[in-house]
């Protein structure tokens, strides 16, 4: 058995406490607004750039899943 350490994520830290969508499509729309697909500022640190890329990839994946269903 391999134990995996997990970290509790506080939704307030992510800015998600205001999500009010009752549907998956609405949720994806709100996430798309929170994490827009924009070209990053050239001064963005590599670590932050990777973090934002991860946010965006999740939104893109959810949008693709919705489009294919």
XYZ file of C-alpha atoms in Angstrom:
69
model
C 0.000 0.000 0.000
C 1.328 3.398 -0.931
C 0.104 6.350 1.092
C -0.488 9.589 -0.699
C -0.351 12.836 1.217
C -3.234 15.085 0.331
C -3.740 18.750 0.930
C -7.132 20.185 1.743
C -8.068 22.884 -0.729
C -10.086 25.761 0.632
C -12.526 26.961 -2.014
C -12.248 30.548 -0.764
C -8.531 30.469 -1.601
C -9.415 29.606 -5.194
C -12.162 32.194 -5.537
C -14.785 29.483 -6.037
C -17.117 30.338 -3.178
C -19.141 32.528 -5.530
C -19.837 29.823 -8.119
C -23.590 29.650 -8.384
C -24.170 27.417 -11.396
C -26.616 24.599 -11.047
C -25.437 22.852 -14.221
C -22.128 21.578 -15.516
C -22.398 23.877 -18.524
C -22.927 26.848 -16.214
C -20.000 25.794 -14.042
C -17.692 25.542 -17.058
C -18.875 28.967 -18.187
C -18.061 30.461 -14.785
C -14.658 28.730 -14.678
C -13.967 30.055 -18.173
C -14.649 33.571 -16.886
C -12.453 33.048 -13.800
C -9.563 31.545 -15.767
C -9.721 33.194 -19.209
C -7.758 31.946 -22.213
C -5.473 34.948 -22.604
C -1.824 35.283 -23.545
C 0.195 35.691 -20.326
C 2.154 38.803 -19.501
C 5.825 38.454 -20.434
C 6.816 39.224 -16.840
C 4.941 36.204 -15.471
C 7.203 33.933 -13.428
C 7.622 30.388 -14.804
C 5.979 28.807 -11.744
C 2.929 31.063 -12.025
C 2.822 30.469 -15.772
C 2.704 26.715 -15.196
C -0.047 27.148 -12.581
C -2.159 29.258 -14.949
C -1.556 26.780 -17.772
C -2.926 24.043 -15.520
C -6.039 26.066 -14.737
C -6.593 26.729 -18.403
C -6.057 23.109 -19.406
C -8.789 21.992 -17.009
C -11.233 24.533 -18.444
C -10.324 23.497 -22.007
C -10.798 19.817 -21.136
C -14.225 20.421 -19.599
C -15.303 22.538 -22.577
C -14.166 19.819 -25.002
C -16.029 17.160 -23.032
C -19.202 19.256 -23.131
C -18.843 19.869 -26.875
C -18.439 16.143 -27.560
C -21.444 15.084 -25.526
